[in-house]
mmCIF file of C-alpha atoms in Angstrom:
data_model
loop_
_atom_site.group_PDB
_atom_site.id
_atom_site.type_symbol
_atom_site.label_atom_id
_atom_site.label_comp_id
_atom_site.label_asym_id
_atom_site.label_seq_id
_atom_site.Cartn_x
_atom_site.Cartn_y
_atom_site.Cartn_z
ATOM 1 C CA UNK A 5 36.571 36.881 79.947
ATOM 2 C CA UNK A 6 36.012 35.718 83.721
ATOM 3 C CA UNK A 7 35.172 32.516 84.428
ATOM 4 C CA UNK A 8 32.352 31.164 86.762
ATOM 5 C CA UNK A 9 32.908 32.901 90.080
ATOM 6 C CA UNK A 10 31.727 31.299 93.544
ATOM 7 C CA UNK A 11 31.793 32.688 96.914
ATOM 8 C CA UNK A 12 32.765 32.074 99.597
ATOM 9 C CA UNK A 13 34.990 29.186 98.598
ATOM 10 C CA UNK A 14 34.820 27.548 102.143
ATOM 11 C CA UNK A 15 31.902 28.068 104.427
ATOM 12 C CA UNK A 16 31.578 26.689 108.027
ATOM 13 C CA UNK A 17 28.315 26.658 109.601
ATOM 14 C CA UNK A 18 26.900 25.243 112.766
ATOM 15 C CA UNK A 19 24.058 23.092 112.686
ATOM 16 C CA UNK A 20 20.650 24.959 112.389
ATOM 17 C CA UNK A 21 22.451 27.909 110.667
ATOM 18 C CA UNK A 22 21.704 29.054 107.325
ATOM 19 C CA UNK A 23 24.146 28.918 104.291
ATOM 20 C CA UNK A 24 23.934 31.180 101.299
ATOM 21 C CA UNK A 25 26.189 30.175 98.278
ATOM 22 C CA UNK A 26 26.788 32.525 95.452
ATOM 23 C CA UNK A 27 27.382 31.986 91.875
ATOM 24 C CA UNK A 28 28.035 34.549 89.039
ATOM 25 C CA UNK A 29 28.064 32.937 85.674
ATOM 26 C CA UNK A 30 30.372 33.887 82.948
ATOM 27 C CA UNK A 31 29.638 36.953 80.883
ATOM 28 C CA UNK A 32 26.909 36.155 78.327
ATOM 29 C CA UNK A 33 25.602 32.848 80.126
ATOM 30 C CA UNK A 34 22.115 32.829 81.040
ATOM 31 C CA UNK A 35 21.677 29.365 82.268
ATOM 32 C CA UNK A 36 22.941 28.188 85.513
ATOM 33 C CA UNK A 37 23.374 24.858 87.232
ATOM 34 C CA UNK A 38 23.976 23.780 90.722
ATOM 35 C CA UNK A 39 25.541 20.487 91.503
ATOM 36 C CA UNK A 40 26.534 18.827 94.885
ATOM 37 C CA UNK A 41 29.425 16.715 95.306
ATOM 38 C CA UNK A 42 29.452 14.596 98.496
ATOM 39 C CA UNK A 43 32.886 12.994 99.846
ATOM 40 C CA UNK A 44 34.199 10.297 97.641
ATOM 41 C CA UNK A 45 31.261 10.677 95.239
ATOM 42 C CA UNK A 46 30.548 12.215 91.728
ATOM 43 C CA UNK A 47 28.616 15.249 91.295
ATOM 44 C CA UNK A 48 24.852 15.121 91.256
ATOM 45 C CA UNK A 49 22.396 17.646 89.816
ATOM 46 C CA UNK A 50 20.476 19.865 91.966
ATOM 47 C CA UNK A 51 18.827 22.665 90.118
ATOM 48 C CA UNK A 52 18.768 24.374 86.739
ATOM 49 C CA UNK A 53 17.852 28.019 86.172
ATOM 50 C CA UNK A 54 17.453 30.708 84.017
ATOM 51 C CA UNK A 55 17.086 34.472 84.688
ATOM 52 C CA UNK A 56 14.306 34.866 87.145
ATOM 53 C CA UNK A 57 12.934 31.237 86.590
ATOM 54 C CA UNK A 58 13.460 27.846 87.845
ATOM 55 C CA UNK A 59 13.428 25.391 85.102
ATOM 56 C CA UNK A 60 14.013 22.114 86.867
ATOM 57 C CA UNK A 61 14.641 21.518 90.601
ATOM 58 C CA UNK A 62 14.146 17.623 90.495
ATOM 59 C CA UNK A 63 17.621 17.058 92.021
ATOM 60 C CA UNK A 64 17.016 19.387 95.022
ATOM 61 C CA UNK A 65 15.879 18.468 98.356
ATOM 62 C CA UNK A 66 12.358 19.415 98.916
ATOM 63 C CA UNK A 67 12.996 21.091 102.431
ATOM 64 C CA UNK A 68 15.414 23.654 103.579
ATOM 65 C CA UNK A 69 16.918 24.029 100.212
ATOM 66 C CA UNK A 70 16.027 26.870 97.633
ATOM 67 C CA UNK A 71 17.666 28.632 94.823
ATOM 68 C CA UNK A 72 17.173 31.720 92.769
ATOM 69 C CA UNK A 73 18.723 33.448 89.682
ATOM 70 C CA UNK A 74 17.573 37.052 90.006
ATOM 71 C CA UNK A 75 17.331 39.416 87.126
ATOM 72 C CA UNK A 76 20.457 41.563 88.615
ATOM 73 C CA UNK A 77 22.839 39.821 90.666
ATOM 74 C CA UNK A 78 24.438 36.328 91.269
ATOM 75 C CA UNK A 79 22.579 32.885 91.575
ATOM 76 C CA UNK A 80 22.067 32.063 95.102
ATOM 77 C CA UNK A 81 21.756 28.610 96.593
ATOM 78 C CA UNK A 82 20.200 28.915 100.245
ATOM 79 C CA UNK A 83 20.347 26.067 102.801
ATOM 80 C CA UNK A 84 18.323 26.651 105.756
ATOM 81 C CA UNK A 85 18.821 25.116 109.266
ATOM 82 C CA UNK A 86 21.849 23.117 108.031
ATOM 83 C CA UNK A 87 22.522 19.584 108.973
ATOM 84 C CA UNK A 88 25.915 17.630 109.054
ATOM 85 C CA UNK A 89 24.915 15.618 105.871
ATOM 86 C CA UNK A 90 24.854 18.746 104.161
ATOM 87 C CA UNK A 91 28.638 19.105 104.257
ATOM 88 C CA UNK A 92 29.888 18.874 100.868
ATOM 89 C CA UNK A 93 30.963 20.871 97.747
ATOM 90 C CA UNK A 94 28.721 22.781 95.908
ATOM 91 C CA UNK A 95 29.492 23.614 92.230
ATOM 92 C CA UNK A 96 27.869 25.983 90.114
ATOM 93 C CA UNK A 97 28.217 25.853 86.181
ATOM 94 C CA UNK A 98 26.821 28.221 83.525
ATOM 95 C CA UNK A 99 26.172 27.561 79.721
ATOM 96 C CA UNK A 100 25.267 30.051 76.920
ATOM 97 C CA UNK A 101 22.420 28.021 75.699
ATOM 98 C CA UNK A 102 20.956 24.597 76.257
ATOM 99 C CA UNK A 103 21.448 21.523 74.040
ATOM 100 C CA UNK A 104 24.855 20.094 73.591
ATOM 101 C CA UNK A 105 26.743 22.935 74.804
ATOM 102 C CA UNK A 106 29.378 22.341 77.508
ATOM 103 C CA UNK A 107 29.175 23.665 80.844
ATOM 104 C CA UNK A 108 31.608 25.887 82.498
ATOM 105 C CA UNK A 109 32.236 25.170 86.258
ATOM 106 C CA UNK A 110 33.062 27.407 89.289
ATOM 107 C CA UNK A 111 35.588 26.504 91.538
ATOM 108 C CA UNK A 112 33.138 25.436 94.319
ATOM 109 C CA UNK A 113 32.188 26.188 97.585
ATOM 110 C CA UNK A 114 33.005 23.845 100.300
ATOM 111 C CA UNK A 115 30.544 23.610 103.247
ATOM 112 C CA UNK A 116 31.417 22.112 106.549
ATOM 113 C CA UNK A 117 28.602 21.826 109.238
ATOM 114 C CA UNK A 118 29.969 21.469 112.627
ATOM 115 C CA UNK B 27 16.398 7.954 81.980
ATOM 116 C CA UNK B 28 20.223 8.163 81.481
ATOM 117 C CA UNK B 29 23.208 6.974 83.395
ATOM 118 C CA UNK B 30 26.997 6.770 83.152
ATOM 119 C CA UNK B 31 29.174 4.066 84.779
ATOM 120 C CA UNK B 32 32.892 4.516 85.201
ATOM 121 C CA UNK B 33 34.784 1.283 85.570
ATOM 122 C CA UNK B 34 37.336 1.421 88.194
ATOM 123 C CA UNK B 35 37.302 4.041 90.687
ATOM 124 C CA UNK B 36 41.219 4.069 91.032
ATOM 125 C CA UNK B 37 43.469 3.734 88.187
ATOM 126 C CA UNK B 38 47.370 3.684 88.702
ATOM 127 C CA UNK B 39 49.846 3.941 85.677
ATOM 128 C CA UNK B 40 53.628 4.491 85.339
ATOM 129 C CA UNK B 41 54.767 7.970 84.043
ATOM 130 C CA UNK B 42 54.968 7.396 80.230
ATOM 131 C CA UNK B 43 52.538 4.553 79.997
ATOM 132 C CA UNK B 44 49.027 4.442 78.284
ATOM 133 C CA UNK B 45 46.116 6.078 80.006
ATOM 134 C CA UNK B 46 42.679 4.307 79.760
ATOM 135 C CA UNK B 47 39.852 5.403 81.801
ATOM 136 C CA UNK B 48 36.601 3.698 81.005
ATOM 137 C CA UNK B 49 32.851 5.299 80.642
ATOM 138 C CA UNK B 50 29.954 3.530 79.546
ATOM 139 C CA UNK B 51 26.541 5.290 79.309
ATOM 140 C CA UNK B 52 22.926 4.477 78.715
ATOM 141 C CA UNK B 53 20.400 6.932 77.100
ATOM 142 C CA UNK B 54 17.296 6.686 75.408
ATOM 143 C CA UNK B 55 18.404 9.370 72.756
ATOM 144 C CA UNK B 56 21.522 10.238 70.909
ATOM 145 C CA UNK B 57 23.576 11.561 73.772
ATOM 146 C CA UNK B 58 26.153 14.414 74.136
ATOM 147 C CA UNK B 59 29.080 13.153 76.172
ATOM 148 C CA UNK B 60 31.726 14.957 78.082
ATOM 149 C CA UNK B 61 34.968 14.315 80.076
ATOM 150 C CA UNK B 62 35.853 16.572 82.923
ATOM 151 C CA UNK B 63 38.946 16.563 85.121
ATOM 152 C CA UNK B 64 39.125 17.867 88.716
ATOM 153 C CA UNK B 65 42.294 18.622 90.463
ATOM 154 C CA UNK B 66 42.424 18.586 94.200
ATOM 155 C CA UNK B 67 39.991 21.134 95.716
ATOM 156 C CA UNK B 68 39.338 22.691 92.545
ATOM 157 C CA UNK B 69 36.274 22.863 89.905
ATOM 158 C CA UNK B 70 35.892 20.898 86.860
ATOM 159 C CA UNK B 71 37.623 21.437 83.841
ATOM 160 C CA UNK B 72 36.308 20.349 80.272
ATOM 161 C CA UNK B 73 38.744 18.081 78.687
ATOM 162 C CA UNK B 74 36.831 17.042 75.520
ATOM 163 C CA UNK B 75 33.058 16.623 74.381
ATOM 164 C CA UNK B 76 31.386 14.539 71.753
ATOM 165 C CA UNK B 77 28.422 16.117 70.102
ATOM 166 C CA UNK B 78 27.391 13.884 67.212
ATOM 167 C CA UNK B 79 30.255 15.009 64.809
ATOM 168 C CA UNK B 80 33.382 12.885 64.647
ATOM 169 C CA UNK B 81 33.569 9.737 66.764
ATOM 170 C CA UNK B 82 37.146 10.381 67.681
ATOM 171 C CA UNK B 83 37.430 13.512 69.706
ATOM 172 C CA UNK B 84 40.529 15.051 70.546
ATOM 173 C CA UNK B 85 40.844 17.435 73.870
ATOM 174 C CA UNK B 86 43.170 19.168 75.842
ATOM 175 C CA UNK B 87 46.468 18.047 77.367
ATOM 176 C CA UNK B 88 46.852 15.182 74.883
ATOM 177 C CA UNK B 89 43.486 13.352 75.744
ATOM 178 C CA UNK B 90 41.417 11.876 73.309
ATOM 179 C CA UNK B 91 37.978 9.855 73.330
ATOM 180 C CA UNK B 92 36.330 7.582 70.889
ATOM 181 C CA UNK B 93 32.545 7.332 70.808
ATOM 182 C CA UNK B 94 31.336 3.493 70.170
ATOM 183 C CA UNK B 95 27.678 3.477 69.831
ATOM 184 C CA UNK B 96 27.522 -0.313 69.495
ATOM 185 C CA UNK B 97 29.397 -0.606 72.811
ATOM 186 C CA UNK B 98 27.796 2.259 74.556
ATOM 187 C CA UNK B 99 31.074 3.573 75.394
ATOM 188 C CA UNK B 100 33.215 6.870 75.465
ATOM 189 C CA UNK B 101 36.657 5.826 76.926
ATOM 190 C CA UNK B 102 39.329 8.352 77.429
ATOM 191 C CA UNK B 103 42.856 7.543 76.479
ATOM 192 C CA UNK B 104 46.187 9.234 76.423
ATOM 193 C CA UNK B 105 49.245 7.691 74.906
ATOM 194 C CA UNK B 106 51.854 8.707 77.464
ATOM 195 C CA UNK B 107 50.920 9.860 81.191
ATOM 196 C CA UNK B 108 52.551 12.706 82.779
ATOM 197 C CA UNK B 109 52.827 13.186 86.447
ATOM 198 C CA UNK B 110 50.600 16.418 86.012
ATOM 199 C CA UNK B 111 47.649 14.081 84.763
ATOM 200 C CA UNK B 112 47.213 12.820 88.435
ATOM 201 C CA UNK B 113 43.529 13.909 89.201
ATOM 202 C CA UNK B 114 40.023 12.801 89.231
ATOM 203 C CA UNK B 115 38.047 12.336 86.165
ATOM 204 C CA UNK B 116 34.667 12.477 85.310
ATOM 205 C CA UNK B 117 32.435 11.248 82.330
ATOM 206 C CA UNK B 118 29.140 12.710 82.005
ATOM 207 C CA UNK B 119 26.126 12.544 79.781
ATOM 208 C CA UNK B 120 23.810 15.229 78.727
ATOM 209 C CA UNK B 121 20.130 14.921 78.784
ATOM 210 C CA UNK B 122 19.465 15.787 75.223
ATOM 211 C CA UNK B 123 16.031 17.468 74.977
ATOM 212 C CA UNK B 124 14.309 20.875 75.372
ATOM 213 C CA UNK B 125 14.290 20.914 79.034
ATOM 214 C CA UNK B 126 17.848 21.920 79.597
ATOM 215 C CA UNK B 127 21.053 20.111 79.576
ATOM 216 C CA UNK B 128 21.805 18.934 83.172
ATOM 217 C CA UNK B 129 24.514 16.610 83.198
ATOM 218 C CA UNK B 130 24.265 13.057 84.512
ATOM 219 C CA UNK B 131 28.002 12.277 85.960
ATOM 220 C CA UNK B 132 29.717 8.826 86.540
ATOM 221 C CA UNK B 133 31.216 8.236 89.889
ATOM 222 C CA UNK B 134 34.736 9.384 88.744
ATOM 223 C CA UNK B 135 38.097 7.680 88.352
ATOM 224 C CA UNK B 136 40.858 8.730 90.280
ATOM 225 C CA UNK B 137 44.241 8.626 88.304
ATOM 226 C CA UNK B 138 47.241 8.170 90.106
ATOM 227 C CA UNK B 139 50.702 8.341 88.147
ATOM 228 C CA UNK B 140 53.920 6.713 89.557
ATOM 229 C CA UNK B 141 57.189 8.098 88.548
#
């Protein structure tokens, strides 16, 4: 059973460009979470999605950031008009159901904004 | 609201010595607690989890943690450190309600193992 897949692993964008980060959950997992890890900091929750639904986006900046998890295909985290402060590692996690079950993390996408 | 505090952002031990990484939590409901390990430039790997069964939880790589409700703690221990244990360790608490189980992480503890 393949783990959580994320691509690209490294992404370099100039200020003002768009960044698209992809996450394919583990097989059979219908819950996807995105977290951001700023340099020298812990992980911060951004958004929780189920297929075709955003369940909780309380941790996501109100502007420039959006996420989706379509019926078919990977979950996408989209950052428009990137700024230097968006440089971070973005991790996706998936779980088979909600309460109490551990989340399985992907290897992350390291975004660098120049 | 829930939160996690990891005391000591850096811990250094000698190879073969006891490893003790501290984690205290606050939660308004009985928590689910996790320890994850992160090696450089990699994702997080689950070490162990507490889900209200046994208070002493054994994980992978010889690690274990004890849930102490009276102290609101979930410290991670390993009797004898190995060089390969050098990594960053994160304690996390689960928001235990029907809205989903997003994790709240502590700030992390970087473990260094000296030969």
